[in-house]
Coordinates of C-alpha atoms and ligand atoms in Angstrom, one line a residue:
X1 CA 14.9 -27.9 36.5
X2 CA 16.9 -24.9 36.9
X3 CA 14.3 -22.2 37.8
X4 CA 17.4 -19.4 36.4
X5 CA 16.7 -16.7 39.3
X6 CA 20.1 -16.9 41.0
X7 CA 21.4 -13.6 42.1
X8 CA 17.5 -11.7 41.2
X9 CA 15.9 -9.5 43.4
X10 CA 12.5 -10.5 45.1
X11 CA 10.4 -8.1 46.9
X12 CA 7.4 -10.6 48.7
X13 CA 4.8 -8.5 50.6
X14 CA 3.5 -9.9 53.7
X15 CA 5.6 -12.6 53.9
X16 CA 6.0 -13.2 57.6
X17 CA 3.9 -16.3 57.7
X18 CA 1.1 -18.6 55.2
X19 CA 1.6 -18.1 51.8
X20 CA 4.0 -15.4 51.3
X21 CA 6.6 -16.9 53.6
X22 CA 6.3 -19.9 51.1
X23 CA 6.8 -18.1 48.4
X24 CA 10.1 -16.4 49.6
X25 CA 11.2 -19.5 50.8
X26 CA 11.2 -21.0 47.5
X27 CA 13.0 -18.3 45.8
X28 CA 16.0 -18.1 48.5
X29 CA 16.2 -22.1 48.0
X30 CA 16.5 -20.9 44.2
X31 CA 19.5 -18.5 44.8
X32 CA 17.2 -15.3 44.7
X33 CA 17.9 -12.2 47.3
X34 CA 14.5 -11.5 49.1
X35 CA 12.8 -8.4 50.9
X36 CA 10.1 -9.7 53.0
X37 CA 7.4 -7.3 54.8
X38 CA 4.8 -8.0 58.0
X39 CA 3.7 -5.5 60.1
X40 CA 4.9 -8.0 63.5
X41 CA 8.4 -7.5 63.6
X42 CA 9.3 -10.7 65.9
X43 CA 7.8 -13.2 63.5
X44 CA 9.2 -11.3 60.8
X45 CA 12.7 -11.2 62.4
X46 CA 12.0 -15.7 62.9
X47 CA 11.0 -16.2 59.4
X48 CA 14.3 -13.5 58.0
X49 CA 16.9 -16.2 60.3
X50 CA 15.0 -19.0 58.9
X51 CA 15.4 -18.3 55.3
X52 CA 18.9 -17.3 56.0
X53 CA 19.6 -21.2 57.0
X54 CA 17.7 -22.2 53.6
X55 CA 20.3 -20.3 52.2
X56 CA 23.3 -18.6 53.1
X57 CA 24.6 -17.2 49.6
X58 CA 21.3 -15.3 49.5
X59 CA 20.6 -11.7 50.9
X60 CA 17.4 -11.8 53.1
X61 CA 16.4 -8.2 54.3
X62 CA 13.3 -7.7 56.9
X63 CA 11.3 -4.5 56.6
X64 CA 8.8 -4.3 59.1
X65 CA 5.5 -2.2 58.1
X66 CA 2.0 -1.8 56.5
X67 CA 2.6 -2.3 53.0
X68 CA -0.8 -0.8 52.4
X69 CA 0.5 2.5 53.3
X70 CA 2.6 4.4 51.4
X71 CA 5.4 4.6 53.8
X72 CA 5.5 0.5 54.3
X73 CA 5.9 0.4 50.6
X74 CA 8.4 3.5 50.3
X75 CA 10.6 1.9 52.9
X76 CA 10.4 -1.9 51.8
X77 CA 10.9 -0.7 47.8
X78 CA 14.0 1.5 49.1
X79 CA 15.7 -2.2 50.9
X80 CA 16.6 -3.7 47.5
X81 CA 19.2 -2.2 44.9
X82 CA 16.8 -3.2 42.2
X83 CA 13.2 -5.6 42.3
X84 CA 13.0 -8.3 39.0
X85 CA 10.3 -10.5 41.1
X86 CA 7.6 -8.6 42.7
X87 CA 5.2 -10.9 44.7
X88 CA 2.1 -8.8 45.7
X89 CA 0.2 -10.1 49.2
X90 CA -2.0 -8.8 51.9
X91 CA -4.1 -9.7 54.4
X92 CA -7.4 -10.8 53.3
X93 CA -10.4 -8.5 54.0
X94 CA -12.6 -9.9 57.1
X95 CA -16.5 -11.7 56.2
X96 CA -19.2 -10.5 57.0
X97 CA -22.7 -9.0 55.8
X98 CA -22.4 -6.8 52.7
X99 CA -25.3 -4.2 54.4
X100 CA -23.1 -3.7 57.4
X101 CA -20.0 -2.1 55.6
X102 CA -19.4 1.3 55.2
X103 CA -17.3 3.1 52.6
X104 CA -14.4 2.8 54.7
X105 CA -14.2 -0.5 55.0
X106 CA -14.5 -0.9 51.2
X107 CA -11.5 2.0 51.1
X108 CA -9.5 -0.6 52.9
X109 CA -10.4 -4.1 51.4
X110 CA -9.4 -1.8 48.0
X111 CA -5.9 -0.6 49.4
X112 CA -5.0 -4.0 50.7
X113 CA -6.0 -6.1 47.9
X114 CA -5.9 -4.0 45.1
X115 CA -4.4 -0.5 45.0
X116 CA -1.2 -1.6 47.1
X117 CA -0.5 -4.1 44.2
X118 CA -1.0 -1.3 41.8
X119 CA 1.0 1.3 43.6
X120 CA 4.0 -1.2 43.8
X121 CA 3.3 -2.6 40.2
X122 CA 3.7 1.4 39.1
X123 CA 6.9 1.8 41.2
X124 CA 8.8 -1.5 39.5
X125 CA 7.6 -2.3 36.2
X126 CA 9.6 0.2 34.4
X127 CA 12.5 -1.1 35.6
X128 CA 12.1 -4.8 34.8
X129 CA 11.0 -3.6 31.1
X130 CA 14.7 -1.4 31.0
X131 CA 16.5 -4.5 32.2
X132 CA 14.7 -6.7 30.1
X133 CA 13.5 -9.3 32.9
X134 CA 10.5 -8.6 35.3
X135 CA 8.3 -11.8 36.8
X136 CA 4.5 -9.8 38.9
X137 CA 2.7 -12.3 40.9
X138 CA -0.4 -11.3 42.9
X139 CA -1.9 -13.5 45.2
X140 CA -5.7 -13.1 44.8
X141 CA -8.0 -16.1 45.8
X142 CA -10.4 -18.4 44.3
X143 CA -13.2 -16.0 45.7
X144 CA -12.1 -14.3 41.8
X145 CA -13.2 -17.6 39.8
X146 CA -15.9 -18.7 42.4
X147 CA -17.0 -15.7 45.3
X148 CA -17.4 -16.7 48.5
X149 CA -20.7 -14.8 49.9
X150 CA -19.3 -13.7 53.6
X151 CA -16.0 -12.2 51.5
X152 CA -17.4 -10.0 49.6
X153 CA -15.0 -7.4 50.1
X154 CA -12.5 -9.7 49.4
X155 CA -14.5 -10.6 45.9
X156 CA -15.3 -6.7 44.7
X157 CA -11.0 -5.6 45.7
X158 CA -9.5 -8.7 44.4
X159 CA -11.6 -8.9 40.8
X160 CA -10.8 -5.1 40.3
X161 CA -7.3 -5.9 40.6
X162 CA -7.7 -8.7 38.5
X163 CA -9.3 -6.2 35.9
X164 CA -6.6 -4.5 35.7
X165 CA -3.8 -6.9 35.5
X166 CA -5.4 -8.0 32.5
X167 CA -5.2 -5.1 30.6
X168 CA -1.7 -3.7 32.1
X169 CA 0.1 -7.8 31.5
X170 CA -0.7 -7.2 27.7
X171 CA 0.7 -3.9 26.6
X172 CA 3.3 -4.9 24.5
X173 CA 6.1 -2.8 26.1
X174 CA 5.7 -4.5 28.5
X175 CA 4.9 -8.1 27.5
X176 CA 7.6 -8.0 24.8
X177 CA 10.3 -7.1 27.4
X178 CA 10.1 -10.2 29.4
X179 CA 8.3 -8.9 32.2
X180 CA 5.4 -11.2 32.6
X181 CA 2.2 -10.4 34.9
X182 CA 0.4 -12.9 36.7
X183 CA -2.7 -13.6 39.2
X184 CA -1.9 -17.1 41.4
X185 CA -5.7 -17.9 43.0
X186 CA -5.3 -19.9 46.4
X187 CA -8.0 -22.4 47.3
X188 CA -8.2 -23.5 50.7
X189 CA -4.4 -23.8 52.2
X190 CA -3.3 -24.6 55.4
X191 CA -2.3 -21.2 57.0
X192 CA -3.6 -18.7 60.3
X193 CA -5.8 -17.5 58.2
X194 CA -7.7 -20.4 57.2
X195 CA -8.0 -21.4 60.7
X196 CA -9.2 -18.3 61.3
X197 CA -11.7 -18.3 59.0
X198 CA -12.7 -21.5 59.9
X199 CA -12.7 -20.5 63.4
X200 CA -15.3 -17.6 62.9
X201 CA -17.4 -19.6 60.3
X202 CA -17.4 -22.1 62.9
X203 CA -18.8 -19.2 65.6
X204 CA -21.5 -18.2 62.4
X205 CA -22.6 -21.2 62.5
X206 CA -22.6 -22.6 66.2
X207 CA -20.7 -25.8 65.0
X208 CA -17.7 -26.9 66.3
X209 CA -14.3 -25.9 64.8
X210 CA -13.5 -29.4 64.1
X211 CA -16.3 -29.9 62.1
X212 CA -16.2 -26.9 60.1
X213 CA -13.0 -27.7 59.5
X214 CA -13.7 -31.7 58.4
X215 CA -16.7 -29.7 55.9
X216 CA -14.2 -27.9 54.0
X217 CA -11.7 -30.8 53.6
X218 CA -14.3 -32.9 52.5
X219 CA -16.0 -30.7 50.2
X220 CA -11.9 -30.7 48.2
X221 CA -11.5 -33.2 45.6
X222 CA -7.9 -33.7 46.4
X223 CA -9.3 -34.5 49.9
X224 CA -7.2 -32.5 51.8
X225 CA -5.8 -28.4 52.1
X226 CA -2.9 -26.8 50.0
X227 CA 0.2 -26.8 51.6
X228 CA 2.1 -23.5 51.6
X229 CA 5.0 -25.5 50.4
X230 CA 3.7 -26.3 47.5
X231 CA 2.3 -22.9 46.9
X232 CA 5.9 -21.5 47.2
X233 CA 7.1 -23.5 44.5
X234 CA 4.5 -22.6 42.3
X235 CA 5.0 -19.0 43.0
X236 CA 8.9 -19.6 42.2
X237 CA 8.3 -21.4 39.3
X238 CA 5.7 -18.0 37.9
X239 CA 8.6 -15.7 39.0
X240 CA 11.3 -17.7 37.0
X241 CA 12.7 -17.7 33.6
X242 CA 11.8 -20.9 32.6
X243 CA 7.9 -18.9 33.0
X244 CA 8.5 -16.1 30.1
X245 CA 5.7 -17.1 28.5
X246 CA 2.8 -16.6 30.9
X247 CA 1.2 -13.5 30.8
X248 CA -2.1 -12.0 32.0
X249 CA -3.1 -15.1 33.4
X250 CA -5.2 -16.7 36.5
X251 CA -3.5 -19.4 37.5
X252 CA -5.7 -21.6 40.4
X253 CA -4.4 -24.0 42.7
X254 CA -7.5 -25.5 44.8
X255 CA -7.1 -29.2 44.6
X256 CA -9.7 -29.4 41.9
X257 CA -12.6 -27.6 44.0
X258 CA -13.7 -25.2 40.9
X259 CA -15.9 -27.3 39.7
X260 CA -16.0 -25.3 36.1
X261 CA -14.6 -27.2 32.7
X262 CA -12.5 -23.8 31.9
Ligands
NAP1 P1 -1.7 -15.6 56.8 O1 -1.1 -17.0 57.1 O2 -2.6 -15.0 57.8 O3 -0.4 -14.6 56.6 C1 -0.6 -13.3 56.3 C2 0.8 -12.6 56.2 O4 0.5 -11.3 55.8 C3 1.4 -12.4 57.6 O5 2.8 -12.5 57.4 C4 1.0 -11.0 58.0 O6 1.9 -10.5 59.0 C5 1.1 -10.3 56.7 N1 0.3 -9.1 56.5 C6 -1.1 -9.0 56.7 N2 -1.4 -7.7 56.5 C7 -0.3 -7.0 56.2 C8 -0.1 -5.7 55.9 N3 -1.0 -4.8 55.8 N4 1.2 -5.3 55.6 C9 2.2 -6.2 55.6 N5 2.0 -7.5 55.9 C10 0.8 -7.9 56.2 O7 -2.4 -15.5 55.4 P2 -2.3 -16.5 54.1 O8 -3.1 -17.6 54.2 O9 -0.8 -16.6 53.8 O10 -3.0 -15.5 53.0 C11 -2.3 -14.7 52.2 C12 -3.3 -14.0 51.2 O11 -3.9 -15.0 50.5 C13 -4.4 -13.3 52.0 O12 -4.8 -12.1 51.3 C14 -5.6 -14.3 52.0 O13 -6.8 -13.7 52.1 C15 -5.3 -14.9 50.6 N6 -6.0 -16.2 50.5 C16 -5.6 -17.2 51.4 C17 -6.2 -18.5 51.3 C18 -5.8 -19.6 52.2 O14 -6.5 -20.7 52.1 N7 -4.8 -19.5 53.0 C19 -7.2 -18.7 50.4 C20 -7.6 -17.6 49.5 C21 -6.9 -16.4 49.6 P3 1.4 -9.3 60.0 O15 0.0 -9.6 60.4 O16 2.4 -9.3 61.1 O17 1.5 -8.0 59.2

């Protein structure tokens, strides 16, 4: 299948490593240009000269910076002539006991998993809808469908967003301009920070990190993690013109572990 993206535009937040690195990768090995953020600049510099060899008719620019700030996004939105593919990523909020956070801490679980998005969402979308082709995808997590107690932060920031991409993904000047908006929901895939997770639930619990680790593989009907690969091309696919038609939806890749009929 030709995923039609050649010669598009891609902005991918937070793409030095895990799943937004995947998801760049897949659209350069489509034909698409790509700005990719991190705040590191040296694995941001190794993963720009890697998906340079993936494709060396593509334009891969490196912006180094916090894209929950609003100079990180000023500065990697100002790196592309135009954006038709906007992936939105972050960091995920850290776990932890719900009594213990203060209102800052909620301030910045909301910037990085919600208001960034929206801030970035605000600066594009008018754009695609002129040019009559725009493909949002925010990475959210499971933890929408099916919260995971210790994330709550991550839960509360991520269904906001999720809220609100509902009701934005459906006004018609947008939807009936081809510029489609879209949730992808991560289970459990094999990146730094599921083995950081796993590593502090691990601590939590006084188990060892190979057995927390064995729990959560076990407990996945596919009996085994996502790979970021396979995340990628999922993400390209949502970004790509064969997609027009998805709107406003949730899409979850978790190897079956929802265990809901819908
Ligand atoms: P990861 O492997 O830890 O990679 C995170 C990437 O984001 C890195 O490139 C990191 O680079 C960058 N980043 C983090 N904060 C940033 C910021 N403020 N500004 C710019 N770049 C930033 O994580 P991942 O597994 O790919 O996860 C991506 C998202 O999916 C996270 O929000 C995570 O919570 C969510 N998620 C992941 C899973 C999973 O199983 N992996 C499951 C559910 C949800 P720097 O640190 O250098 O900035």
């Amino acid at each position: 299948m030709n995923l039609d993206i050649e010669g598009r535009w891609a902005l991918v937040c937070a793409a030095s490593k895990g799943l937004g690195k995947a998801s760049a990768k897949a659209l350069v090995q489509e034909g698409a240009n790509v700005v990719i953020t991190a705040r590191g600049r040296e694995a941001l510099a190794a993963t720009a000269q890697e998906l340079r060899q993936c494709n060396a008719a593509v334009q891969v620019v490196a912006v180094a910076g916090d894209i929950t700030t609003n100079e990180g996004r000023a500065q990697a939105l100002a790196a592309a002539p135009r954006i038709d593919i906007l992936v939105n990523n972050a960091g995920g909020p850290p776990p932890g006991d719900f009594r213990s956070w203060s209102r800052d801490d909620w301030i910045a679980a909301l910037d990085a998993n919600m208001l960034t998005a929206i801030e970035l969402i605000k600066a594009t979308v008018d754009g695609m809808t002129e040019r009559g082709f725009g493909r949002i995808v925010n990475i959210t997590s499971g933890a929408v469908k099916a919260p995971i107690d210790v994330l709550g932060l991550s839960n509360g920031a991520r269904s906001g967003l999720t809220g609100f991409i509902a009701g934005i993904a459906r006004q018609k000047r947008i939807a009936e301009r081809n510029v489609t908006i879209n949730n992808l929901l991560p289970g459990l895939f094999d990146t730094d920070r599921l083995r950081q997770s796993t590593d502090a639930a691990a601590k939590a619990q006084g188990k060892r990190y190979d057995d927390a680790r064995e729990a959560k593989r076990a407990a996945i009907p596919a009996g085994r993690f996502g790979s970021p690969d396979e995340f990628g091309a999922f993400c390209a696919f949502m970004c790509s013109a064969r997609a027009g038609y998805l709107t406003g939806q949730n899409i979850l890749l978790d190897g079956g572990a929802y265990p809901g009929t819908l």
